[in-house]
Amino acid sequence: QITGETKQIRAHAIVNATGPWTERTIGLSKTLDRRLLRPTKGVHIVVARHKLPVNNAVVCVHPTDKRVLFAIPWDDCTYIGTTDTDFEGDPADVHATREDVDYLIDAAAAYFVQHPLTHDDVLCTWAGLRPLMAPVSAGGDIDESKVSREHQIVIGEDGLITIAGGKLTTFRLMSAEVTDTVVKMLRLSNKVPHKLKPASTDDNPLPGAVGWPADDDHEHVALQVLDAAKGVIELPTARLLANTYGMRGIDIGALCASNPRLAEKLIPERPEILAQVDWAVTMELAERVSDFMIRRTQVYYRDVDQGLGATEIVARRMGELLGWDADRIAVEVAYYREDVGRSRRWRTEG
């Protein structure tokens, strides 16, 4: 838990992978002589699948500024995005504006004339910042969408290793390159054994992919999850666990079999269950209710009420696992409600 308390930690190598906070982190030890980043904001909107029924990802070019957008099927939902605009505010407060939402709805209207969307159809919005490297020569004259998405690794005079730029689809490559950079630095300083191996992310599957069927049969894995749960969960939940956690969904099914209470649904009409809270805390280092609702599951994005009805249930279970008192549980509930409120702020603008 981050409390604001200051502590001193020593390490042979430190990696700065703080995204839009990169410059602020570097500034803790030195003064920057120029801007390193040009952050741009990307926004998505989510609607129910029946409101915009697409069967495959659809590439669109916005009718006004010709930027590329996507409409992507997401089980019972469809999401549309993304925008690409410069951002100068607090990264912790990035959110969709009414202008952002209108921009995406207008694009959908141009391509899906038989399925017009309105503001009332928007279940959720999410916004994030791309920590793009600022062009050195072009300054701010280059269009946002033309700023390079390539990542860079920068080693400061104090030895701080900074990774910035890039995008989600290259995260494993970025991680491997950073790891190899750290190993090289440690070897130069004789801080690690020379037998330490370089990153092998190209060859190692993610944990949930170990043992995944070669024919990509999701239903087969879902049935394995269902079997491991010994009948205490339903097939839609087994499918969710298989699709979300891969082969590790089988472990969650077994967790339910050992403690049927964990098969309790978080929201009656949805497939998510209490066991996912336990998994998030014990295996995925979730520390806050928002970690679970936003960053470990998709409840925040896909539930019609963004999971607000399950917040108390999640908070109480996390409290049991992490030793929270009643005050901390109340704080966590309020904090998550603020996150949901931020995603809905566009509705009250203008």
C-alpha positions as a LaTeX table, in Angstrom:
\begin{tabular}{lrrr}
\hline
Residue & $x$ (\AA) & $y$ (\AA) & $z$ (\AA) \\
\hline
Gln1 & 0.00 & 0.00 & 0.00 \\
Ile2 & 1.31 & 3.44 & $-0.97$ \\
Thr3 & 0.88 & 5.72 & 2.05 \\
Gly4 & 3.09 & 8.70 & 1.21 \\
Glu5 & 5.68 & 7.65 & 3.77 \\
Thr6 & 9.27 & 8.20 & 2.62 \\
Lys7 & 11.70 & 5.30 & 2.76 \\
Gln8 & 15.23 & 4.79 & 1.47 \\
Ile9 & 15.82 & 1.76 & $-0.74$ \\
Arg10 & 19.16 & 0.81 & $-2.26$ \\
Ala11 & 19.54 & $-1.10$ & $-5.53$ \\
His12 & 22.28 & $-1.85$ & $-8.05$ \\
Ala13 & 19.99 & $-0.79$ & $-10.92$ \\
Ile14 & 16.78 & 1.22 & $-11.12$ \\
Val15 & 14.34 & 1.27 & $-14.03$ \\
Asn16 & 12.04 & 4.23 & $-14.58$ \\
Ala17 & 8.97 & 2.80 & $-16.31$ \\
Thr18 & 6.44 & 5.39 & $-15.16$ \\
Gly19 & 4.77 & 6.23 & $-18.47$ \\
Pro20 & 3.34 & 9.77 & $-18.52$ \\
Trp21 & 5.07 & 10.43 & $-15.17$ \\
Thr22 & 8.51 & 9.75 & $-16.72$ \\
Glu23 & 9.71 & 13.34 & $-16.63$ \\
Arg24 & 8.46 & 13.84 & $-13.08$ \\
Thr25 & 10.40 & 10.76 & $-11.97$ \\
Ile26 & 13.61 & 11.87 & $-13.67$ \\
Gly27 & 13.13 & 15.30 & $-12.13$ \\
Leu28 & 13.53 & 13.78 & $-8.67$ \\
Ser29 & 17.28 & 13.54 & $-9.30$ \\
Lys30 & 18.08 & 16.06 & $-12.03$ \\
Thr31 & 16.76 & 19.08 & $-13.89$ \\
Leu32 & 15.60 & 18.37 & $-17.43$ \\
Asp33 & 16.95 & 20.70 & $-20.10$ \\
Arg34 & 14.14 & 19.82 & $-22.53$ \\
Arg35 & 10.86 & 17.97 & $-22.68$ \\
Leu36 & 11.33 & 14.25 & $-23.22$ \\
Leu37 & 7.68 & 13.38 & $-23.75$ \\
Arg38 & 4.77 & 14.54 & $-25.82$ \\
Pro39 & 1.85 & 12.72 & $-24.18$ \\
Thr40 & $-1.28$ & 12.27 & $-26.26$ \\
Lys41 & $-4.67$ & 11.19 & $-24.96$ \\
Gly42 & $-6.57$ & 8.22 & $-26.30$ \\
Val43 & $-10.24$ & 7.63 & $-25.47$ \\
His44 & $-12.54$ & 4.66 & $-26.07$ \\
Ile45 & $-16.27$ & 4.27 & $-25.58$ \\
Val46 & $-18.08$ & 1.00 & $-24.84$ \\
Val47 & $-21.61$ & 0.14 & $-25.98$ \\
Ala48 & $-23.73$ & $-3.00$ & $-25.74$ \\
Arg49 & $-23.12$ & $-5.44$ & $-28.55$ \\
His50 & $-26.71$ & $-5.22$ & $-29.81$ \\
Lys51 & $-26.33$ & $-1.46$ & $-30.19$ \\
Leu52 & $-23.41$ & $-1.90$ & $-32.59$ \\
Pro53 & $-23.24$ & $-5.56$ & $-33.68$ \\
Val54 & $-19.89$ & $-6.05$ & $-35.41$ \\
Asn55 & $-18.47$ & $-9.55$ & $-35.85$ \\
Asn56 & $-14.91$ & $-8.53$ & $-36.63$ \\
Ala57 & $-12.66$ & $-5.57$ & $-35.93$ \\
Val58 & $-13.60$ & $-2.80$ & $-38.35$ \\
Val59 & $-11.05$ & $-0.17$ & $-39.40$ \\
Cys60 & $-12.53$ & 3.28 & $-39.91$ \\
Val61 & $-11.15$ & 6.62 & $-41.07$ \\
His62 & $-12.80$ & 9.53 & $-39.28$ \\
Pro63 & $-14.86$ & 11.59 & $-41.73$ \\
Thr64 & $-13.48$ & 14.93 & $-40.53$ \\
Asp65 & $-9.76$ & 14.53 & $-39.80$ \\
Lys66 & $-9.03$ & 11.16 & $-41.47$ \\
Arg67 & $-7.53$ & 9.59 & $-38.36$ \\
Val68 & $-7.76$ & 5.82 & $-38.13$ \\
Leu69 & $-10.26$ & 4.36 & $-35.64$ \\
Phe70 & $-11.50$ & 0.88 & $-34.80$ \\
Ala71 & $-14.81$ & $-0.71$ & $-33.83$ \\
Ile72 & $-14.02$ & $-3.99$ & $-32.05$ \\
Pro73 & $-16.35$ & $-6.76$ & $-30.84$ \\
Trp74 & $-15.85$ & $-7.59$ & $-27.16$ \\
Asp75 & $-18.15$ & $-10.47$ & $-26.22$ \\
Asp76 & $-21.40$ & $-8.80$ & $-25.17$ \\
Cys77 & $-20.01$ & $-5.32$ & $-25.91$ \\
Thr78 & $-18.41$ & $-3.33$ & $-28.71$ \\
Tyr79 & $-15.82$ & $-0.66$ & $-28.13$ \\
Ile80 & $-14.82$ & 2.20 & $-30.40$ \\
Gly81 & $-11.61$ & 4.19 & $-30.36$ \\
Thr82 & $-9.35$ & 5.81 & $-30.19$ \\
Thr83 & $-8.81$ & 9.56 & $-30.16$ \\
Asp84 & $-5.36$ & 11.14 & $-30.41$ \\
Thr85 & $-5.01$ & 14.60 & $-28.89$ \\
Asp86 & $-2.23$ & 16.42 & $-27.05$ \\
Phe87 & $-2.57$ & 16.44 & $-23.27$ \\
Glu88 & $-1.06$ & 18.89 & $-20.78$ \\
Gly89 & $-2.94$ & 18.14 & $-17.56$ \\
Asp90 & $-2.42$ & 15.86 & $-14.59$ \\
Pro91 & $-1.97$ & 12.25 & $-15.81$ \\
Ala92 & $-3.88$ & 11.05 & $-12.75$ \\
Asp93 & $-6.97$ & 12.95 & $-13.90$ \\
Val94 & $-7.11$ & 12.00 & $-17.57$ \\
His95 & $-10.69$ & 11.32 & $-18.66$ \\
Ala96 & $-12.99$ & 11.44 & $-21.67$ \\
Thr97 & $-14.63$ & 14.75 & $-22.49$ \\
Arg98 & $-17.94$ & 15.27 & $-24.24$ \\
Glu99 & $-15.97$ & 16.36 & $-27.30$ \\
Asp100 & $-14.10$ & 13.03 & $-27.26$ \\
Val101 & $-17.31$ & 11.03 & $-27.01$ \\
Asp102 & $-19.01$ & 13.05 & $-29.75$ \\
Tyr103 & $-15.97$ & 12.52 & $-31.98$ \\
Leu104 & $-16.29$ & 8.73 & $-31.67$ \\
Ile105 & $-20.08$ & 8.69 & $-32.00$ \\
Asp106 & $-19.80$ & 10.81 & $-35.17$ \\
Ala107 & $-17.33$ & 8.34 & $-36.66$ \\
Ala108 & $-19.63$ & 5.41 & $-35.87$ \\
Ala109 & $-22.57$ & 7.25 & $-37.44$ \\
Ala110 & $-20.66$ & 7.63 & $-40.70$ \\
Tyr111 & $-19.92$ & 3.92 & $-41.00$ \\
Phe112 & $-22.82$ & 2.19 & $-39.27$ \\
Val113 & $-25.80$ & 4.17 & $-40.48$ \\
Gln114 & $-28.25$ & 1.41 & $-39.53$ \\
His115 & $-27.06$ & 1.47 & $-35.92$ \\
Pro116 & $-26.94$ & 5.12 & $-34.84$ \\
Leu117 & $-25.52$ & 5.63 & $-31.36$ \\
Thr118 & $-26.54$ & 8.21 & $-28.79$ \\
His119 & $-25.00$ & 9.38 & $-25.54$ \\
Asp120 & $-27.39$ & 7.11 & $-23.64$ \\
Asp121 & $-25.89$ & 4.06 & $-25.37$ \\
Val122 & $-22.43$ & 4.65 & $-23.89$ \\
Leu123 & $-21.87$ & 2.19 & $-21.03$ \\
Cys124 & $-18.38$ & 3.34 & $-20.19$ \\
Thr125 & $-15.48$ & 5.44 & $-21.36$ \\
Trp126 & $-11.82$ & 5.03 & $-20.64$ \\
Ala127 & $-8.93$ & 7.33 & $-21.33$ \\
Gly128 & $-5.19$ & 6.91 & $-21.19$ \\
Leu129 & $-2.02$ & 8.69 & $-22.15$ \\
Arg130 & 0.57 & 7.58 & $-24.65$ \\
Pro131 & 3.97 & 8.55 & $-23.22$ \\
Leu132 & 5.38 & 9.34 & $-26.67$ \\
Met133 & 8.90 & 10.63 & $-27.09$ \\
Ala134 & 8.86 & 14.30 & $-28.09$ \\
Pro135 & 10.33 & 14.91 & $-31.57$ \\
Val136 & 13.63 & 16.74 & $-31.18$ \\
Ser137 & 13.60 & 18.71 & $-34.42$ \\
Ala138 & 9.94 & 19.18 & $-35.28$ \\
Gly139 & 8.91 & 20.56 & $-31.90$ \\
Gly140 & 5.17 & 20.80 & $-31.44$ \\
Asp141 & 4.41 & 21.40 & $-35.13$ \\
Ile142 & 3.97 & 17.74 & $-36.01$ \\
Asp143 & 0.42 & 16.38 & $-35.83$ \\
Glu144 & $-0.34$ & 14.24 & $-32.76$ \\
Ser145 & $-1.07$ & 11.12 & $-34.80$ \\
Lys146 & 2.26 & 11.48 & $-36.62$ \\
Val147 & 4.41 & 11.42 & $-33.47$ \\
Ser148 & 6.52 & 8.25 & $-33.49$ \\
Arg149 & 5.27 & 5.29 & $-31.43$ \\
Glu150 & 8.77 & 3.85 & $-31.20$ \\
His151 & 10.15 & 3.37 & $-27.71$ \\
Gln152 & 13.52 & 4.51 & $-26.41$ \\
Ile153 & 15.74 & 3.42 & $-23.55$ \\
Val154 & 17.72 & 6.27 & $-22.01$ \\
Ile155 & 20.47 & 5.85 & $-19.40$ \\
Gly156 & 21.05 & 8.95 & $-17.28$ \\
Glu157 & 24.35 & 10.11 & $-15.84$ \\
Asp158 & 23.15 & 8.85 & $-12.47$ \\
Gly159 & 22.56 & 5.39 & $-13.92$ \\
Leu160 & 18.76 & 5.63 & $-13.99$ \\
Ile161 & 17.41 & 3.49 & $-16.85$ \\
Thr162 & 14.34 & 5.09 & $-18.41$ \\
Ile163 & 11.99 & 3.39 & $-20.87$ \\
Ala164 & 9.49 & 5.62 & $-22.65$ \\
Gly165 & 7.47 & 5.72 & $-25.82$ \\
Gly166 & 6.18 & 2.52 & $-27.35$ \\
Lys167 & 2.68 & 1.11 & $-27.21$ \\
Leu168 & 0.74 & $-1.75$ & $-25.68$ \\
Thr169 & 1.32 & $-4.15$ & $-28.57$ \\
Thr170 & 5.10 & $-4.02$ & $-28.07$ \\
Phe171 & 5.16 & $-4.39$ & $-24.28$ \\
Arg172 & 6.98 & $-7.73$ & $-24.27$ \\
Leu173 & 9.69 & $-6.48$ & $-26.63$ \\
Met174 & 10.11 & $-3.35$ & $-24.50$ \\
Ser175 & 10.36 & $-5.43$ & $-21.33$ \\
Ala176 & 12.96 & $-7.73$ & $-22.87$ \\
Glu177 & 15.10 & $-4.84$ & $-24.07$ \\
Val178 & 14.96 & $-3.16$ & $-20.66$ \\
Thr179 & 15.88 & $-6.42$ & $-18.92$ \\
Asp180 & 18.85 & $-6.94$ & $-21.24$ \\
Thr181 & 19.97 & $-3.34$ & $-20.62$ \\
Val182 & 19.85 & $-3.88$ & $-16.86$ \\
Val183 & 21.84 & $-7.11$ & $-17.14$ \\
Lys184 & 24.51 & $-5.40$ & $-19.26$ \\
Met185 & 24.85 & $-2.57$ & $-16.74$ \\
Leu186 & 25.11 & $-4.96$ & $-13.82$ \\
Arg187 & 27.73 & $-7.03$ & $-15.60$ \\
Leu188 & 29.80 & $-3.93$ & $-16.32$ \\
Ser189 & 29.73 & $-3.10$ & $-12.63$ \\
Asn190 & 30.36 & $-6.73$ & $-11.60$ \\
Lys191 & 27.15 & $-6.71$ & $-9.54$ \\
Val192 & 25.71 & $-9.99$ & $-10.86$ \\
Pro193 & 27.03 & $-13.42$ & $-11.81$ \\
His194 & 28.05 & $-13.67$ & $-15.46$ \\
Lys195 & 25.86 & $-16.77$ & $-15.84$ \\
Leu196 & 22.73 & $-14.59$ & $-15.57$ \\
Lys197 & 20.71 & $-15.24$ & $-18.71$ \\
Pro198 & 19.27 & $-12.56$ & $-21.01$ \\
Ala199 & 15.51 & $-12.06$ & $-21.34$ \\
Ser200 & 13.81 & $-14.92$ & $-23.18$ \\
Thr201 & 10.32 & $-13.52$ & $-23.58$ \\
Asp202 & 10.33 & $-14.55$ & $-27.25$ \\
Asp203 & 10.30 & $-18.20$ & $-26.19$ \\
Asn204 & 8.38 & $-18.18$ & $-22.90$ \\
Pro205 & 4.57 & $-18.07$ & $-23.01$ \\
Leu206 & 2.62 & $-16.01$ & $-20.51$ \\
Pro207 & 1.50 & $-18.13$ & $-17.53$ \\
Gly208 & $-2.05$ & $-18.65$ & $-18.74$ \\
Ala209 & $-0.82$ & $-19.79$ & $-22.15$ \\
Val210 & 1.15 & $-22.74$ & $-20.82$ \\
Gly211 & $-0.70$ & $-25.81$ & $-22.06$ \\
Trp212 & $-3.23$ & $-23.87$ & $-24.13$ \\
Pro213 & $-4.65$ & $-26.05$ & $-26.96$ \\
Ala214 & $-2.76$ & $-25.83$ & $-30.22$ \\
Asp215 & $-6.07$ & $-25.48$ & $-32.09$ \\
Asp216 & $-7.06$ & $-22.51$ & $-29.86$ \\
Asp217 & $-10.21$ & $-24.30$ & $-28.68$ \\
His218 & $-11.57$ & $-21.94$ & $-26.01$ \\
Glu219 & $-14.61$ & $-24.11$ & $-25.35$ \\
His220 & $-12.43$ & $-27.11$ & $-24.53$ \\
Val221 & $-10.61$ & $-25.09$ & $-21.87$ \\
Ala222 & $-13.91$ & $-23.76$ & $-20.52$ \\
Leu223 & $-15.12$ & $-27.33$ & $-20.06$ \\
Gln224 & $-11.91$ & $-28.14$ & $-18.18$ \\
Val225 & $-12.58$ & $-25.17$ & $-15.90$ \\
Leu226 & $-16.14$ & $-26.36$ & $-15.38$ \\
Asp227 & $-14.92$ & $-29.87$ & $-14.51$ \\
Ala228 & $-12.35$ & $-28.51$ & $-12.03$ \\
Ala229 & $-15.10$ & $-26.52$ & $-10.29$ \\
Lys230 & $-17.08$ & $-29.70$ & $-9.56$ \\
Gly231 & $-20.39$ & $-28.18$ & $-10.60$ \\
Val232 & $-20.39$ & $-25.09$ & $-8.38$ \\
Ile233 & $-20.07$ & $-22.60$ & $-11.27$ \\
Glu234 & $-22.05$ & $-22.19$ & $-14.49$ \\
Leu235 & $-20.74$ & $-22.52$ & $-18.05$ \\
Pro236 & $-20.75$ & $-18.75$ & $-18.78$ \\
Thr237 & $-18.48$ & $-18.25$ & $-15.76$ \\
Ala238 & $-16.24$ & $-21.11$ & $-16.90$ \\
Arg239 & $-15.96$ & $-19.45$ & $-20.31$ \\
Leu240 & $-15.10$ & $-16.12$ & $-18.70$ \\
Leu241 & $-12.37$ & $-17.74$ & $-16.59$ \\
Ala242 & $-10.92$ & $-19.57$ & $-19.60$ \\
Asn243 & $-10.93$ & $-16.48$ & $-21.80$ \\
Thr244 & $-9.56$ & $-14.20$ & $-19.08$ \\
Tyr245 & $-6.97$ & $-16.39$ & $-17.34$ \\
Gly246 & $-6.22$ & $-19.04$ & $-19.93$ \\
Met247 & $-5.19$ & $-22.37$ & $-18.43$ \\
Arg248 & $-4.98$ & $-20.74$ & $-15.00$ \\
Gly249 & $-8.76$ & $-20.54$ & $-15.12$ \\
Ile250 & $-8.66$ & $-24.24$ & $-14.24$ \\
Asp251 & $-6.93$ & $-23.31$ & $-10.97$ \\
Ile252 & $-9.68$ & $-20.81$ & $-10.19$ \\
Gly253 & $-12.29$ & $-23.45$ & $-10.90$ \\
Ala254 & $-10.53$ & $-25.76$ & $-8.44$ \\
Leu255 & $-10.48$ & $-22.91$ & $-5.91$ \\
Cys256 & $-14.27$ & $-22.74$ & $-6.14$ \\
Ala257 & $-14.55$ & $-26.50$ & $-5.66$ \\
Ser258 & $-12.54$ & $-26.25$ & $-2.45$ \\
Asn259 & $-14.58$ & $-23.32$ & $-1.15$ \\
Pro260 & $-18.03$ & $-23.06$ & $-2.81$ \\
Arg261 & $-18.55$ & $-19.63$ & $-1.26$ \\
Leu262 & $-16.08$ & $-18.33$ & $-3.85$ \\
Ala263 & $-18.47$ & $-19.33$ & $-6.64$ \\
Glu264 & $-20.79$ & $-16.50$ & $-5.57$ \\
Lys265 & $-21.50$ & $-14.09$ & $-8.41$ \\
Leu266 & $-20.43$ & $-10.50$ & $-7.91$ \\
Ile267 & $-23.35$ & $-9.23$ & $-10.01$ \\
Pro268 & $-26.39$ & $-11.52$ & $-10.44$ \\
Glu269 & $-26.72$ & $-11.11$ & $-14.21$ \\
Arg270 & $-22.99$ & $-11.31$ & $-14.95$ \\
Pro271 & $-20.47$ & $-14.22$ & $-14.86$ \\
Glu272 & $-17.78$ & $-12.74$ & $-12.57$ \\
Ile273 & $-17.37$ & $-14.51$ & $-9.22$ \\
Leu274 & $-15.83$ & $-13.95$ & $-5.80$ \\
Ala275 & $-12.94$ & $-16.33$ & $-6.51$ \\
Gln276 & $-11.54$ & $-13.77$ & $-8.93$ \\
Val277 & $-11.07$ & $-11.40$ & $-6.00$ \\
Asp278 & $-9.00$ & $-14.02$ & $-4.19$ \\
Trp279 & $-6.95$ & $-14.68$ & $-7.31$ \\
Ala280 & $-6.34$ & $-10.99$ & $-7.89$ \\
Val281 & $-5.08$ & $-10.48$ & $-4.33$ \\
Thr282 & $-3.02$ & $-13.64$ & $-3.90$ \\
Met283 & $-1.65$ & $-14.08$ & $-7.44$ \\
Glu284 & $-1.86$ & $-10.66$ & $-9.11$ \\
Leu285 & $-0.91$ & $-8.36$ & $-6.23$ \\
Ala286 & $-4.14$ & $-6.34$ & $-6.24$ \\
Glu287 & $-4.05$ & $-3.82$ & $-3.38$ \\
Arg288 & $-7.13$ & $-1.68$ & $-4.02$ \\
Val289 & $-10.71$ & $-2.23$ & $-5.09$ \\
Ser290 & $-9.95$ & $-0.21$ & $-8.21$ \\
Asp291 & $-7.09$ & $-2.60$ & $-8.99$ \\
Phe292 & $-9.59$ & $-5.43$ & $-9.12$ \\
Met293 & $-12.50$ & $-3.69$ & $-10.85$ \\
Ile294 & $-10.45$ & $-1.81$ & $-13.46$ \\
Arg295 & $-7.05$ & $-3.43$ & $-13.85$ \\
Arg296 & $-7.59$ & $-7.13$ & $-13.02$ \\
Thr297 & $-11.05$ & $-7.68$ & $-14.51$ \\
Gln298 & $-13.31$ & $-6.00$ & $-17.03$ \\
Val299 & $-16.23$ & $-5.31$ & $-14.70$ \\
Tyr300 & $-15.60$ & $-1.55$ & $-14.78$ \\
Tyr301 & $-15.85$ & $-1.49$ & $-18.57$ \\
Arg302 & $-18.59$ & $-3.96$ & $-19.34$ \\
Asp303 & $-21.16$ & $-3.94$ & $-16.56$ \\
Val304 & $-24.09$ & $-1.63$ & $-17.24$ \\
Asp305 & $-23.44$ & 0.07 & $-13.87$ \\
Gln306 & $-19.65$ & $-0.32$ & $-14.05$ \\
Gly307 & $-19.64$ & $-2.68$ & $-11.10$ \\
Leu308 & $-20.92$ & $-0.18$ & $-8.54$ \\
Gly309 & $-23.38$ & $-2.76$ & $-7.25$ \\
Ala310 & $-20.52$ & $-5.16$ & $-6.46$ \\
Thr311 & $-18.18$ & $-2.66$ & $-4.86$ \\
Glu312 & $-19.12$ & $-3.48$ & $-1.27$ \\
Ile313 & $-18.81$ & $-7.23$ & $-1.89$ \\
Val314 & $-15.36$ & $-6.83$ & $-3.45$ \\
Ala315 & $-14.18$ & $-4.44$ & $-0.74$ \\
Arg316 & $-15.28$ & $-6.72$ & 2.08 \\
Arg317 & $-13.58$ & $-9.75$ & 0.56 \\
Met318 & $-10.38$ & $-7.83$ & $-0.10$ \\
Gly319 & $-10.62$ & $-6.60$ & 3.47 \\
Glu320 & $-10.74$ & $-10.18$ & 4.73 \\
Leu321 & $-7.67$ & $-11.11$ & 2.69 \\
Leu322 & $-5.64$ & $-7.96$ & 3.36 \\
Gly323 & $-6.67$ & $-7.18$ & 6.93 \\
Trp324 & $-8.62$ & $-3.96$ & 6.29 \\
Asp325 & $-10.74$ & $-2.40$ & 8.99 \\
Ala326 & $-14.13$ & $-0.80$ & 8.38 \\
Asp327 & $-12.62$ & 2.63 & 7.71 \\
Arg328 & $-10.28$ & 1.29 & 5.05 \\
Ile329 & $-13.12$ & $-0.60$ & 3.38 \\
Ala330 & $-15.14$ & 2.64 & 3.25 \\
Val331 & $-12.17$ & 4.49 & 1.74 \\
Glu332 & $-11.77$ & 1.84 & $-0.96$ \\
Val333 & $-15.44$ & 1.98 & $-1.89$ \\
Ala334 & $-15.33$ & 5.78 & $-2.11$ \\
Tyr335 & $-12.12$ & 5.72 & $-4.16$ \\
Tyr336 & $-13.63$ & 3.36 & $-6.71$ \\
Arg337 & $-16.75$ & 5.49 & $-6.94$ \\
Glu338 & $-14.48$ & 8.43 & $-7.78$ \\
Asp339 & $-12.92$ & 6.40 & $-10.59$ \\
Val340 & $-16.34$ & 5.62 & $-12.01$ \\
Gly341 & $-17.36$ & 9.24 & $-11.63$ \\
Arg342 & $-14.30$ & 10.35 & $-13.59$ \\
Ser343 & $-15.24$ & 8.06 & $-16.47$ \\
Arg344 & $-18.74$ & 9.63 & $-16.48$ \\
Arg345 & $-17.65$ & 13.22 & $-16.12$ \\
Trp346 & $-18.22$ & 13.89 & $-19.81$ \\
Arg347 & $-21.97$ & 13.55 & $-19.24$ \\
Thr348 & $-22.08$ & 16.74 & $-17.15$ \\
Glu349 & $-19.81$ & 18.83 & $-19.36$ \\
Gly350 & $-21.13$ & 21.44 & $-21.73$ \\
\hline
\end{tabular}
